[in-house]
Short mmCIF file of C-alpha atoms in Angstrom, two decimals:
data_model
loop_
_atom_site.label_atom_id
_atom_site.label_comp_id
_atom_site.label_asym_id
_atom_site.label_seq_id
_atom_site.Cartn_x
_atom_site.Cartn_y
_atom_site.Cartn_z
CA MET A 1 19.05 18.83 7.37
CA ASN A 2 22.47 17.05 6.09
CA SER A 3 23.23 13.89 8.23
CA GLU A 4 27.28 14.11 9.90
CA ALA A 5 29.92 12.16 7.64
CA ARG A 6 32.24 8.78 9.91
CA PRO A 7 35.05 8.09 7.68
CA ASP A 8 34.27 4.58 7.89
CA GLY A 9 32.01 3.55 4.88
CA PRO A 10 32.49 1.01 2.64
CA GLY A 11 35.62 1.34 -0.19
CA GLY A 12 36.36 4.47 2.39
CA ARG A 13 33.87 6.07 1.51
CA PRO A 14 32.02 8.73 4.46
CA GLU A 15 29.58 6.75 5.98
CA ALA A 16 26.34 9.21 6.60
CA ALA A 17 25.51 9.09 10.98
CA PRO A 18 22.27 7.55 11.13
CA ASP A 19 19.71 10.86 11.80
CA PRO A 20 18.92 11.77 15.25
CA ARG A 21 15.72 12.53 14.63
CA ARG A 22 14.80 9.68 12.14
CA TRP A 23 12.21 7.95 14.39
CA LYS A 24 10.38 11.43 14.94
CA ALA A 25 10.49 12.03 11.49
CA LEU A 26 8.99 8.81 10.68
CA TRP A 27 6.35 8.91 12.93
CA VAL A 28 5.40 11.95 10.36
CA THR A 29 5.50 9.91 7.36
CA LEU A 30 3.25 7.11 9.24
CA ALA A 31 0.78 9.37 10.13
CA THR A 32 0.02 10.98 6.81
CA GLY A 33 0.75 7.16 5.19
CA PHE A 34 -2.18 6.28 7.54
CA MET A 35 -4.50 9.01 6.47
CA SER A 36 -4.33 8.70 3.15
CA LEU A 37 -4.51 4.81 3.08
CA LEU A 38 -7.78 5.27 5.15
CA ASP A 39 -9.31 7.81 2.93
CA VAL A 40 -9.78 4.49 0.82
CA THR A 41 -12.52 3.03 2.84
CA ILE A 42 -13.38 5.24 5.00
CA VAL A 43 -15.63 6.95 2.36
CA ALA A 44 -17.99 3.61 1.67
CA VAL A 45 -20.18 4.35 4.86
CA ALA A 46 -21.03 7.50 4.23
CA LEU A 47 -21.97 7.08 0.21
CA PRO A 48 -25.47 6.92 1.11
CA SER A 49 -25.41 10.77 3.29
CA MET A 50 -23.33 12.18 0.00
CA GLN A 51 -26.01 10.66 -2.60
CA ARG A 52 -28.74 12.09 -0.74
CA ASP A 53 -27.48 15.10 0.13
CA LEU A 54 -26.18 15.70 -3.45
CA GLY A 55 -28.83 14.81 -5.24
CA ALA A 56 -26.57 12.20 -7.55
CA SER A 57 -26.99 8.84 -8.87
CA ALA A 58 -25.81 5.62 -7.82
CA ALA A 59 -23.52 5.28 -10.51
CA ALA A 60 -21.70 8.95 -9.86
CA VAL A 61 -21.32 8.53 -5.92
CA GLN A 62 -19.32 5.35 -6.36
CA TRP A 63 -17.07 7.74 -7.98
CA VAL A 64 -15.78 9.24 -4.85
CA VAL A 65 -14.57 5.69 -4.05
CA SER A 66 -13.63 4.58 -7.20
CA GLY A 67 -11.62 7.31 -8.33
CA TYR A 68 -9.56 7.80 -5.47
CA ALA A 69 -8.57 4.22 -5.30
CA LEU A 70 -8.03 4.77 -9.66
CA ALA A 71 -6.00 8.06 -8.98
CA PHE A 72 -4.10 6.46 -6.40
CA ALA A 73 -2.73 3.11 -8.18
CA LEU A 74 -1.96 4.80 -11.36
CA VAL A 75 0.68 8.06 -10.05
CA LEU A 76 2.43 5.36 -7.67
CA VAL A 77 5.28 4.22 -9.54
CA PRO A 78 6.36 7.88 -12.04
CA ALA A 79 5.56 9.36 -8.13
CA GLY A 80 8.66 7.13 -6.72
CA ARG A 81 10.89 7.82 -9.87
CA LEU A 82 9.92 11.64 -9.05
CA GLY A 83 11.37 11.28 -5.71
CA ASP A 84 14.44 9.19 -7.02
CA ALA A 85 15.66 11.55 -8.34
CA MET A 86 13.99 14.80 -7.76
CA GLY A 87 13.97 14.29 -3.78
CA ARG A 88 11.56 12.52 -1.30
CA ARG A 89 11.19 15.09 1.18
CA ARG A 90 10.28 18.03 -2.18
CA ILE A 91 7.34 15.25 -3.21
CA PHE A 92 5.94 14.51 0.29
CA LEU A 93 5.83 18.16 1.60
CA CYS A 94 4.14 19.04 -2.18
CA ALA A 95 1.77 15.40 -2.20
CA LEU A 96 0.74 16.20 1.27
CA ALA A 97 0.36 20.36 1.43
CA GLY A 98 -2.35 19.00 -2.16
CA PHE A 99 -4.23 16.05 0.16
CA VAL A 100 -4.83 18.83 2.65
CA ILE A 101 -6.22 21.30 -0.15
CA CYS A 102 -8.44 18.76 -1.72
CA SER A 103 -9.51 16.96 1.13
CA ALA A 104 -10.73 20.77 2.29
CA ALA A 105 -12.00 20.62 -1.59
CA ALA A 106 -14.17 17.69 -1.27
CA GLY A 107 -15.61 18.61 2.09
CA ALA A 108 -17.44 22.19 0.94
CA ALA A 109 -18.29 20.28 -2.57
CA PRO A 110 -21.97 21.98 -3.47
CA THR A 111 -22.39 19.51 -6.83
CA ILE A 112 -20.97 15.58 -7.01
CA GLY A 113 -19.39 16.64 -9.97
CA TRP A 114 -16.36 19.00 -7.90
CA LEU A 115 -16.61 15.90 -5.36
CA VAL A 116 -15.18 13.50 -7.56
CA ALA A 117 -12.66 16.14 -9.10
CA ALA A 118 -11.82 16.44 -6.00
CA ARG A 119 -11.23 13.21 -4.89
CA LEU A 120 -9.51 12.14 -8.08
CA ALA A 121 -7.47 14.71 -7.38
CA GLN A 122 -6.70 13.94 -3.71
CA GLY A 123 -6.11 9.81 -5.14
CA ALA A 124 -3.26 11.56 -7.43
CA CYS A 125 -1.56 13.30 -4.10
CA ALA A 126 -2.20 10.31 -2.23
CA GLY A 127 -0.18 8.25 -4.81
CA CYS A 128 2.23 10.55 -4.55
CA LEU A 129 2.74 10.43 -0.51
CA ALA A 130 2.41 6.28 -0.61
CA PRO A 131 6.00 5.78 -1.89
CA GLN A 132 8.27 8.29 -0.49
CA ASN A 133 7.51 6.81 3.08
CA SER A 134 8.60 3.24 1.57
CA ALA A 135 11.52 5.04 0.04
CA LEU A 136 12.16 7.93 3.53
CA ILE A 137 12.68 4.38 5.70
CA GLN A 138 15.23 2.99 3.06
CA GLN A 139 16.98 6.50 3.37
CA MET A 140 16.69 6.73 7.09
CA PHE A 141 17.22 3.36 8.55
CA ARG A 142 19.53 0.97 8.07
CA GLY A 143 19.81 -2.82 9.61
CA ALA A 144 17.79 -3.90 12.73
CA GLU A 145 16.55 -0.54 12.55
CA ARG A 146 15.30 -0.48 9.13
CA GLY A 147 12.99 -4.00 9.65
CA ARG A 148 11.70 -2.33 12.84
CA ALA A 149 10.55 0.88 10.98
CA PHE A 150 9.00 -1.10 8.23
CA GLY A 151 6.94 -3.15 10.72
CA LEU A 152 5.57 0.35 11.99
CA PHE A 153 4.98 0.99 7.67
CA GLY A 154 3.57 -2.31 7.39
CA GLY A 155 1.28 -1.40 10.45
CA THR A 156 0.16 1.28 9.15
CA VAL A 157 -0.85 -0.25 5.64
CA GLY A 158 -2.94 -3.11 7.14
CA VAL A 159 -4.50 -0.90 10.47
CA SER A 160 -5.83 2.17 7.84
CA SER A 161 -7.43 -0.82 5.90
CA ALA A 162 -9.05 -2.41 8.73
CA VAL A 163 -10.26 0.35 11.11
CA GLY A 164 -11.47 2.71 7.80
CA PRO A 165 -15.24 1.51 8.03
CA VAL A 166 -15.25 1.63 12.32
CA THR A 167 -13.98 5.42 11.47
CA GLY A 168 -15.82 6.70 9.11
CA GLY A 169 -19.28 5.42 11.25
CA LEU A 170 -17.67 7.30 14.25
CA ILE A 171 -17.45 10.29 12.21
CA LEU A 172 -20.85 9.68 11.33
CA ALA A 173 -22.50 9.04 14.71
CA LEU A 174 -20.59 12.05 16.23
CA ALA A 175 -21.46 14.87 13.11
CA HIS A 176 -24.85 14.80 13.06
CA GLY A 177 -27.52 16.07 10.31
CA THR A 178 -27.39 15.72 6.34
CA GLN A 179 -24.36 17.40 6.43
CA GLY A 180 -21.75 14.64 8.68
CA TRP A 181 -20.28 13.49 6.09
CA ARG A 182 -18.46 16.71 4.92
CA TRP A 183 -16.22 15.84 8.65
CA ILE A 184 -14.87 12.53 7.55
CA PHE A 185 -12.64 15.56 4.60
CA TYR A 186 -12.66 18.36 6.71
CA VAL A 187 -10.95 15.91 9.56
CA ASN A 188 -7.27 15.93 7.28
CA VAL A 189 -7.11 19.49 7.11
CA PRO A 190 -5.93 19.79 10.80
CA VAL A 191 -3.42 16.57 10.82
CA GLY A 192 -2.26 17.24 7.28
CA ALA A 193 -1.52 20.53 8.29
CA LEU A 194 0.33 19.26 11.85
CA ALA A 195 2.09 17.07 9.86
CA LEU A 196 3.02 19.81 7.03
CA LEU A 197 4.80 21.44 9.73
CA LEU A 198 6.69 18.85 11.44
CA GLY A 199 7.96 17.57 8.06
CA LEU A 200 9.26 20.72 6.86
CA ARG A 201 11.24 20.63 10.18
CA LEU A 202 12.30 16.89 11.04
CA LEU A 203 12.35 15.33 7.12
CA PRO A 204 16.00 14.66 6.02
CA ARG A 205 17.36 16.80 3.29
CA VAL A 206 19.74 15.52 0.79
CA ALA A 207 21.88 17.33 -1.61
CA PRO A 208 20.58 18.00 -4.77
CA GLY A 209 21.58 15.00 -7.45
CA ARG A 210 22.50 15.36 -11.24
CA ARG A 211 19.01 15.80 -13.51
CA GLU A 212 17.20 12.87 -14.57
CA ARG A 213 14.96 12.58 -17.81
CA LEU A 214 11.44 11.14 -17.01
CA ASP A 215 10.79 7.91 -19.39
CA LEU A 216 7.86 9.30 -20.67
CA PRO A 217 6.68 6.25 -22.79
CA GLY A 218 7.45 3.50 -19.69
CA VAL A 219 4.78 6.44 -17.56
CA THR A 220 2.46 5.96 -20.26
CA LEU A 221 2.27 2.40 -21.18
CA LEU A 222 2.18 2.00 -17.74
CA GLY A 223 -0.07 4.42 -16.65
CA VAL A 224 -2.27 3.47 -19.90
CA GLY A 225 -1.82 -0.26 -19.30
CA VAL A 226 -2.90 -0.15 -15.33
CA LEU A 227 -5.96 2.05 -16.79
CA ALA A 228 -7.53 -0.60 -18.73
CA LEU A 229 -6.72 -3.45 -15.78
CA MET A 230 -8.74 -1.20 -13.34
CA LEU A 231 -11.41 0.48 -15.04
CA PRO A 232 -13.95 -2.47 -15.48
CA LEU A 233 -12.90 -3.56 -11.77
CA VAL A 234 -14.33 0.06 -10.61
CA PHE A 235 -17.12 0.07 -12.73
CA ALA A 236 -18.40 -3.19 -11.70
CA GLU A 237 -21.32 -2.73 -10.11
CA SER A 238 -22.56 -0.97 -12.73
CA GLY A 239 -22.21 -3.69 -15.43
CA GLY A 240 -18.47 -2.58 -15.85
CA LEU A 241 -16.77 -6.13 -16.26
CA SER A 242 -19.78 -7.27 -19.30
CA ARG A 243 -19.15 -3.78 -21.50
CA LEU A 244 -14.81 -3.54 -20.33
CA TRP A 245 -13.92 -7.21 -20.36
CA TRP A 246 -12.33 -6.01 -23.76
CA LEU A 247 -9.88 -4.04 -21.74
CA PHE A 248 -8.07 -6.69 -19.44
CA PRO A 249 -6.19 -8.14 -22.92
CA VAL A 250 -5.71 -4.49 -23.85
CA GLY A 251 -4.16 -3.80 -19.95
CA VAL A 252 -2.22 -6.93 -20.56
CA ALA A 253 -0.77 -6.34 -24.12
CA LEU A 254 0.10 -2.60 -22.33
CA LEU A 255 1.88 -4.11 -20.11
CA ALA A 256 3.98 -6.35 -21.53
CA ALA A 257 4.91 -3.60 -23.78
CA PHE A 258 5.88 -1.92 -20.86
CA ALA A 259 8.26 -4.69 -19.61
CA CYS A 260 9.92 -4.81 -23.58
CA TRP A 261 10.09 -1.13 -23.12
CA GLU A 262 11.93 -0.69 -19.80
CA ALA A 263 14.08 -3.71 -20.71
CA ARG A 264 15.33 -2.16 -23.78
CA VAL A 265 15.91 1.24 -22.37
CA ALA A 266 17.81 -0.40 -19.12
CA ALA A 267 19.85 -2.48 -22.09
CA ARG A 268 21.01 0.72 -23.13
CA ASP A 269 22.36 2.44 -20.48
CA GLY A 270 19.65 4.49 -20.01
CA GLN A 271 16.99 5.72 -17.15
CA PRO A 272 14.12 3.39 -17.08
CA LEU A 273 11.38 4.01 -15.02
CA LEU A 274 11.09 0.54 -13.16
CA ASP A 275 14.52 -1.16 -13.62
CA PRO A 276 13.60 -4.33 -14.52
CA ARG A 277 16.93 -5.76 -12.73
CA LEU A 278 14.39 -5.07 -9.21
CA LEU A 279 12.67 -7.94 -10.94
CA THR A 280 15.40 -10.27 -12.17
CA SER A 281 18.84 -9.71 -9.83
CA THR A 282 17.30 -8.23 -6.74
CA ARG A 283 16.49 -11.06 -4.49
CA GLY A 284 12.76 -11.48 -2.97
CA TYR A 285 11.14 -8.55 -5.05
CA ALA A 286 9.90 -10.29 -7.63
CA ALA A 287 8.12 -13.52 -4.69
CA GLY A 288 7.86 -10.12 -2.65
CA THR A 289 5.35 -8.09 -5.22
CA ALA A 290 3.36 -11.36 -5.90
CA LEU A 291 2.04 -11.84 -2.58
CA GLY A 292 1.67 -8.92 -1.97
CA THR A 293 -0.80 -8.16 -5.02
CA LEU A 294 -2.66 -12.08 -4.19
CA TYR A 295 -2.87 -11.57 -0.54
CA PHE A 296 -4.28 -8.01 -0.90
CA VAL A 297 -6.74 -9.76 -4.08
CA GLY A 298 -8.56 -11.33 -0.15
CA PHE A 299 -7.55 -8.67 2.36
CA SER A 300 -9.25 -5.96 0.75
CA GLY A 301 -12.23 -7.59 -0.62
CA VAL A 302 -13.21 -8.83 2.51
CA TRP A 303 -13.89 -6.00 4.53
CA LEU A 304 -16.96 -5.17 1.86
CA VAL A 305 -17.98 -8.45 2.12
CA PHE A 306 -18.43 -8.13 5.96
CA ALA A 307 -20.15 -4.74 6.00
CA LEU A 308 -22.27 -6.09 3.33
CA PHE A 309 -23.20 -8.61 5.99
CA PHE A 310 -23.91 -6.56 9.25
CA GLN A 311 -25.19 -3.50 7.23
CA ASN A 312 -27.52 -5.75 5.27
CA GLY A 313 -28.13 -8.93 6.66
CA LEU A 314 -28.09 -8.62 10.07
CA GLY A 315 -29.40 -4.26 10.23
CA TYR A 316 -25.89 -3.34 11.79
CA GLU A 317 -25.89 0.84 11.71
CA PRO A 318 -22.20 1.96 10.17
CA LEU A 319 -20.73 2.03 13.64
CA ARG A 320 -22.05 -1.15 14.71
CA SER A 321 -20.64 -2.60 11.15
CA GLY A 322 -17.50 -1.35 11.80
CA LEU A 323 -16.98 -2.29 15.89
CA ALA A 324 -17.86 -6.39 14.85
CA VAL A 325 -14.58 -6.31 12.83
CA THR A 326 -12.39 -4.40 15.21
CA PRO A 327 -10.71 -7.28 16.79
CA PHE A 328 -8.93 -7.82 13.37
CA ALA A 329 -7.16 -3.94 13.56
CA ILE A 330 -6.03 -4.63 17.38
CA GLY A 331 -4.49 -7.88 16.19
CA SER A 332 -3.06 -6.25 13.26
CA ALA A 333 -1.46 -3.50 15.22
CA ALA A 334 0.19 -5.79 17.39
CA GLY A 335 1.17 -8.17 14.90
CA ALA A 336 3.21 -5.38 12.97
CA VAL A 337 5.16 -4.32 15.49
CA VAL A 338 5.68 -7.89 17.03
CA SER A 339 6.60 -8.81 13.48
CA GLY A 340 8.83 -5.79 12.93
CA ARG A 341 11.43 -7.51 15.28
CA LEU A 342 11.50 -10.64 14.35
CA VAL A 343 11.50 -10.75 10.60
CA GLU A 344 15.72 -10.04 10.66
CA ARG A 345 15.74 -13.44 12.51
CA MET A 346 12.91 -15.40 10.49
CA GLY A 347 12.77 -14.40 7.44
CA ARG A 348 9.96 -15.81 4.73
CA LEU A 349 8.95 -18.12 7.21
CA LEU A 350 7.63 -15.17 9.65
CA THR A 351 5.27 -14.57 6.18
CA LEU A 352 4.38 -18.05 5.60
CA CYS A 353 3.07 -18.53 9.99
CA GLY A 354 1.08 -15.84 9.13
CA LEU A 355 -0.76 -16.67 6.09
CA ILE A 356 -1.66 -20.29 7.86
CA GLY A 357 -2.82 -17.16 10.82
CA VAL A 358 -4.93 -15.66 8.34
CA ILE A 359 -6.39 -18.53 6.77
CA ALA A 360 -7.31 -19.80 9.97
CA GLY A 361 -8.37 -17.12 11.28
CA LEU A 362 -10.71 -15.41 8.73
CA GLY A 363 -11.96 -19.55 7.78
CA ALA A 364 -13.19 -20.11 11.52
CA ALA A 365 -14.68 -16.77 11.34
CA ALA A 366 -16.67 -17.56 7.91
CA TRP A 367 -17.49 -20.53 9.79
CA ILE A 368 -19.06 -18.78 12.92
CA MET A 369 -21.05 -16.54 10.96
CA TRP A 370 -22.63 -19.25 9.25
CA SER A 371 -23.47 -21.62 11.60
CA ALA A 372 -23.73 -19.85 15.40
CA PRO A 373 -26.46 -17.95 16.77
CA THR A 374 -27.17 -14.16 15.48
CA GLY A 375 -27.12 -12.90 19.35
CA VAL A 376 -23.48 -13.99 19.87
CA MET A 377 -22.07 -14.25 16.60
CA THR A 378 -19.86 -11.12 17.14
CA TRP A 379 -18.56 -12.48 20.32
CA LEU A 380 -17.79 -16.47 19.05
CA ALA A 381 -16.15 -14.55 16.09
CA ALA A 382 -14.07 -11.92 18.01
CA PRO A 383 -10.97 -13.98 18.63
CA ALA A 384 -11.11 -15.71 15.00
CA LEU A 385 -10.95 -12.24 14.00
CA PHE A 386 -7.65 -11.47 16.70
CA VAL A 387 -6.00 -14.47 15.06
CA GLY A 388 -6.37 -13.30 11.58
CA GLY A 389 -5.36 -9.88 12.23
CA LEU A 390 -2.29 -11.05 14.01
CA GLY A 391 -1.28 -12.96 10.96
CA SER A 392 -2.09 -10.39 9.08
CA GLY A 393 0.34 -8.28 10.82
CA CYS A 394 2.59 -11.00 10.35
CA VAL A 395 2.13 -10.78 6.41
CA ILE A 396 2.22 -7.05 5.37
CA SER A 397 5.06 -5.95 7.42
CA PRO A 398 7.65 -8.48 6.80
CA ASN A 399 7.05 -8.56 2.83
CA VAL A 400 7.09 -5.01 2.83
CA THR A 401 10.17 -5.24 4.88
CA MET A 402 12.17 -8.14 3.04
CA THR A 403 10.55 -7.18 -0.82
CA LEU A 404 12.36 -3.38 -0.42
CA ARG A 405 15.28 -4.39 1.87
CA ASP A 406 18.11 -5.21 -0.52
CA VAL A 407 16.81 -2.81 -3.38
CA PRO A 408 19.54 0.07 -3.85
CA VAL A 409 18.26 3.39 -2.41
CA ARG A 410 18.30 5.25 -5.26
CA MET A 411 15.38 3.08 -6.71
CA ALA A 412 13.45 3.18 -3.76
CA GLY A 413 10.71 5.08 -5.11
CA ALA A 414 10.31 3.14 -7.95
CA ALA A 415 10.41 0.33 -6.05
CA GLY A 416 7.77 0.97 -3.23
CA GLY A 417 6.13 2.56 -6.23
CA ALA A 418 5.28 -0.49 -8.13
CA LEU A 419 5.17 -2.83 -5.13
CA GLN A 420 2.30 -0.66 -3.97
CA THR A 421 0.70 -0.34 -7.45
CA GLY A 422 -0.05 -4.51 -7.21
CA GLN A 423 -1.38 -4.03 -3.68
CA ARG A 424 -3.37 -1.69 -5.62
CA LEU A 425 -4.44 -3.85 -8.12
CA GLY A 426 -5.14 -6.71 -6.07
CA GLY A 427 -7.24 -4.37 -4.11
CA ALA A 428 -9.44 -3.37 -7.11
CA ILE A 429 -9.82 -7.31 -7.77
CA GLY A 430 -11.00 -8.24 -4.10
CA THR A 431 -13.54 -5.40 -3.95
CA ALA A 432 -14.70 -6.04 -7.51
CA ALA A 433 -15.12 -9.52 -7.02
CA LEU A 434 -16.07 -10.67 -3.62
CA PRO A 435 -18.94 -8.65 -3.33
CA GLY A 436 -20.29 -9.27 -6.81
CA LEU A 437 -19.87 -13.04 -6.06
CA PHE A 438 -21.57 -12.15 -2.49
CA TYR A 439 -24.34 -10.86 -4.24
CA THR A 440 -24.22 -13.84 -6.73
CA VAL A 441 -24.55 -16.35 -3.89
CA LEU A 442 -27.69 -13.94 -2.02
CA ALA A 443 -29.99 -14.32 -5.44
CA ALA A 444 -28.85 -17.90 -6.10
CA SER A 445 -29.53 -18.59 -2.34
CA GLY A 446 -33.07 -16.92 -2.30
CA ARG A 447 -31.48 -14.51 0.16
CA ASP A 448 -29.37 -16.33 2.78
CA TYR A 449 -26.91 -13.96 3.45
CA ARG A 450 -25.35 -16.64 5.87
CA GLU A 451 -24.70 -18.55 2.86
CA ALA A 452 -23.25 -15.69 0.81
CA VAL A 453 -20.67 -14.67 3.56
CA ALA A 454 -19.27 -17.99 4.37
CA LEU A 455 -18.21 -18.64 0.38
CA SER A 456 -16.69 -14.74 -0.26
CA VAL A 457 -14.77 -15.51 2.49
CA GLY A 458 -13.68 -18.70 0.91
CA ALA A 459 -13.19 -17.06 -1.86
CA ALA A 460 -10.85 -14.82 -0.45
CA LEU A 461 -8.86 -17.51 1.41
CA VAL A 462 -8.48 -18.63 -1.92
CA ALA A 463 -6.21 -15.62 -3.34
CA ILE A 464 -4.53 -15.92 0.14
CA LEU A 465 -3.57 -19.35 -0.47
CA ALA A 466 -2.11 -18.37 -3.69
CA ALA A 467 -0.37 -16.15 -1.77
CA LEU A 468 0.91 -19.10 1.00
CA ALA A 469 2.04 -20.73 -2.55
CA VAL A 470 4.19 -17.92 -3.19
CA ALA A 471 5.73 -17.55 0.43
CA VAL A 472 6.22 -21.30 0.40
CA ALA A 473 8.28 -21.17 -2.86
CA ASP A 474 10.19 -18.49 -1.55
CA TRP A 475 11.16 -19.88 1.66
CA ARG A 476 11.66 -23.31 0.04
CA HIS A 477 14.51 -21.35 -2.36
CA ASP A 478 16.52 -19.50 0.92
CA HIS A 479 15.93 -22.55 2.61
CA VAL A 480 17.86 -25.11 0.04
CA HIS A 481 20.19 -22.32 -1.30
CA GLY A 482 20.52 -20.42 2.05
CA PRO A 483 20.02 -16.40 1.94
CA PRO A 484 22.08 -14.53 0.14
CA ASP A 485 24.61 -12.48 2.05
CA ARG A 486 22.92 -9.18 2.44
CA PRO A 487 24.97 -6.10 2.53
CA ASP A 488 23.42 -3.42 4.00
CA ARG A 489 22.27 -1.08 1.07
CA SER A 490 21.98 2.01 3.06
CA ASP A 491 25.26 2.21 1.52
CA ASP A 492 23.70 4.67 -1.02
CA ARG A 493 22.87 7.00 0.95
CA SER A 494 23.69 9.73 -1.73
CA GLN A 495 20.51 8.53 -3.77
CA ASP A 496 20.26 12.43 -4.95
CA ARG A 497 23.99 13.23 -5.65
CA PRO A 498 26.51 12.21 -7.91
CA ALA A 499 28.36 8.97 -7.11
CA PRO A 500 32.38 9.12 -7.34
CA ALA A 501 34.22 8.52 -9.97
CA HIS A 502 35.68 5.40 -8.54
CA ARG A 503 33.46 2.80 -7.30
CA PRO A 504 35.59 -0.42 -6.20
CA GLU A 505 32.54 -2.22 -5.04
CA ARG A 506 30.73 -2.13 -8.05
CA GLU A 507 31.66 -5.86 -9.46
CA HIS A 508 31.65 -7.31 -6.23
CA ARG A 509 28.19 -6.26 -5.77
CA ALA A 510 27.61 -7.28 -9.50
CA ALA A 511 29.07 -11.20 -8.34
CA GLU A 512 27.01 -11.02 -5.61
CA GLY A 513 23.91 -10.92 -7.82
CA GLY A 514 22.87 -7.64 -6.80
CA ALA A 515 20.93 -4.94 -9.31
CA THR A 516 24.27 -2.73 -10.18
CA ARG A 517 25.04 0.00 -12.83
CA LEU A 518 21.56 2.14 -11.76
CA HIS A 519 21.21 5.25 -12.27
CA GLY A 520 23.49 7.44 -11.32
CA GLY A 521 25.88 4.90 -10.62
#
């Protein structure tokens, strides 16, 4: 579906009219993103059932969670770049079809090997979907509408992570019997099939562009580097940190080699996988990526700590454990919707205030869990968790908006993939480190679950404080120097078409410090 053109674009070029079905298309992408991100955490509550039913070892069944997260993270940037080069609609629909098929295969798995293989493929499909979501927002929306759309997208990211445990517990409660865990995967099939049909109808088409080569050396260096950093973390529960610690310096070295290679490709006017100018010349991108990575270290790991505390320490069933942290999810959804309307007005200050809310809310909740009587603990902690959720909604959504809003549309997929790779890496660190600290404190304190949860949440707050420091530095930069003029990058709507031979605004953008001379320009 091609948009109509109006002769009022920058430099006299025709400007594409907004797609009249863009909001309906957005809901399709949000539903798909929610489903794929929910699968990161929803499966955790069903692992004991899977282990008993399939006769698997604890190490093997852990790959049902870890393998999905690992495959998800590995393909984000290459998939984003493929979407930039080949069309986001095409990659999105192919990945969604693959996700539905893999979900059905995981639900029908007769052995643990089959299940792990299906989850690895499902994670790869989810990783292909994720960068297309943010890139399609860049493509379909502009101005204040883009902020509202990113607000909904950020809320989806935050809420999907928070409601995973309660959704998994609810499905297990409704699906009785030892085979109930299979419905955690089967539920994706009708939802995904409906999203696929709606996507075929609503997602915008764009004219095909010139053929571009994929930066295979860059893909290899980035993929192996991320793999080296994440493998010790996904094997953390089985001693991976002590056995595979040497992979950390290998991963850092490979990522440094990746950065050097990309700089060399860009200097030769080639087609890098991730253009270095996104970090050096695109306002807010480097700070936003760092902030998101640090925030997800604390944000992702704290949910496993709460689950361990409520289920192992207080004896809650999975559903009740999930319901205990639902106020955070409700607050996160509300904060995301509101922040989408405020981000253009408040900028980085909104993220700063949100981080303060998260720190206050989670800090108060940790103190209540450490000191309050068991019978009223969850009721007393609910308001604090709600405040923390409101703050989180004002962190994730605005940070996505401010990180990606100045990215040229033709690079939106790769840029969104890199941002989410940082979040997934931060999440892997948090989900490995915080439960590990929980068990360490538990052993040292003589099985004091209250002390373990308080100190583990405190460690999560250290990472969030580091994110707050990044936010303060970025806010002060804008406060001292003034926010730069932000031309509407959506004028580059021809990301899949050859650019006009004459681009008189290019020199003007270069003077403003924007990323110029990118692929196809």
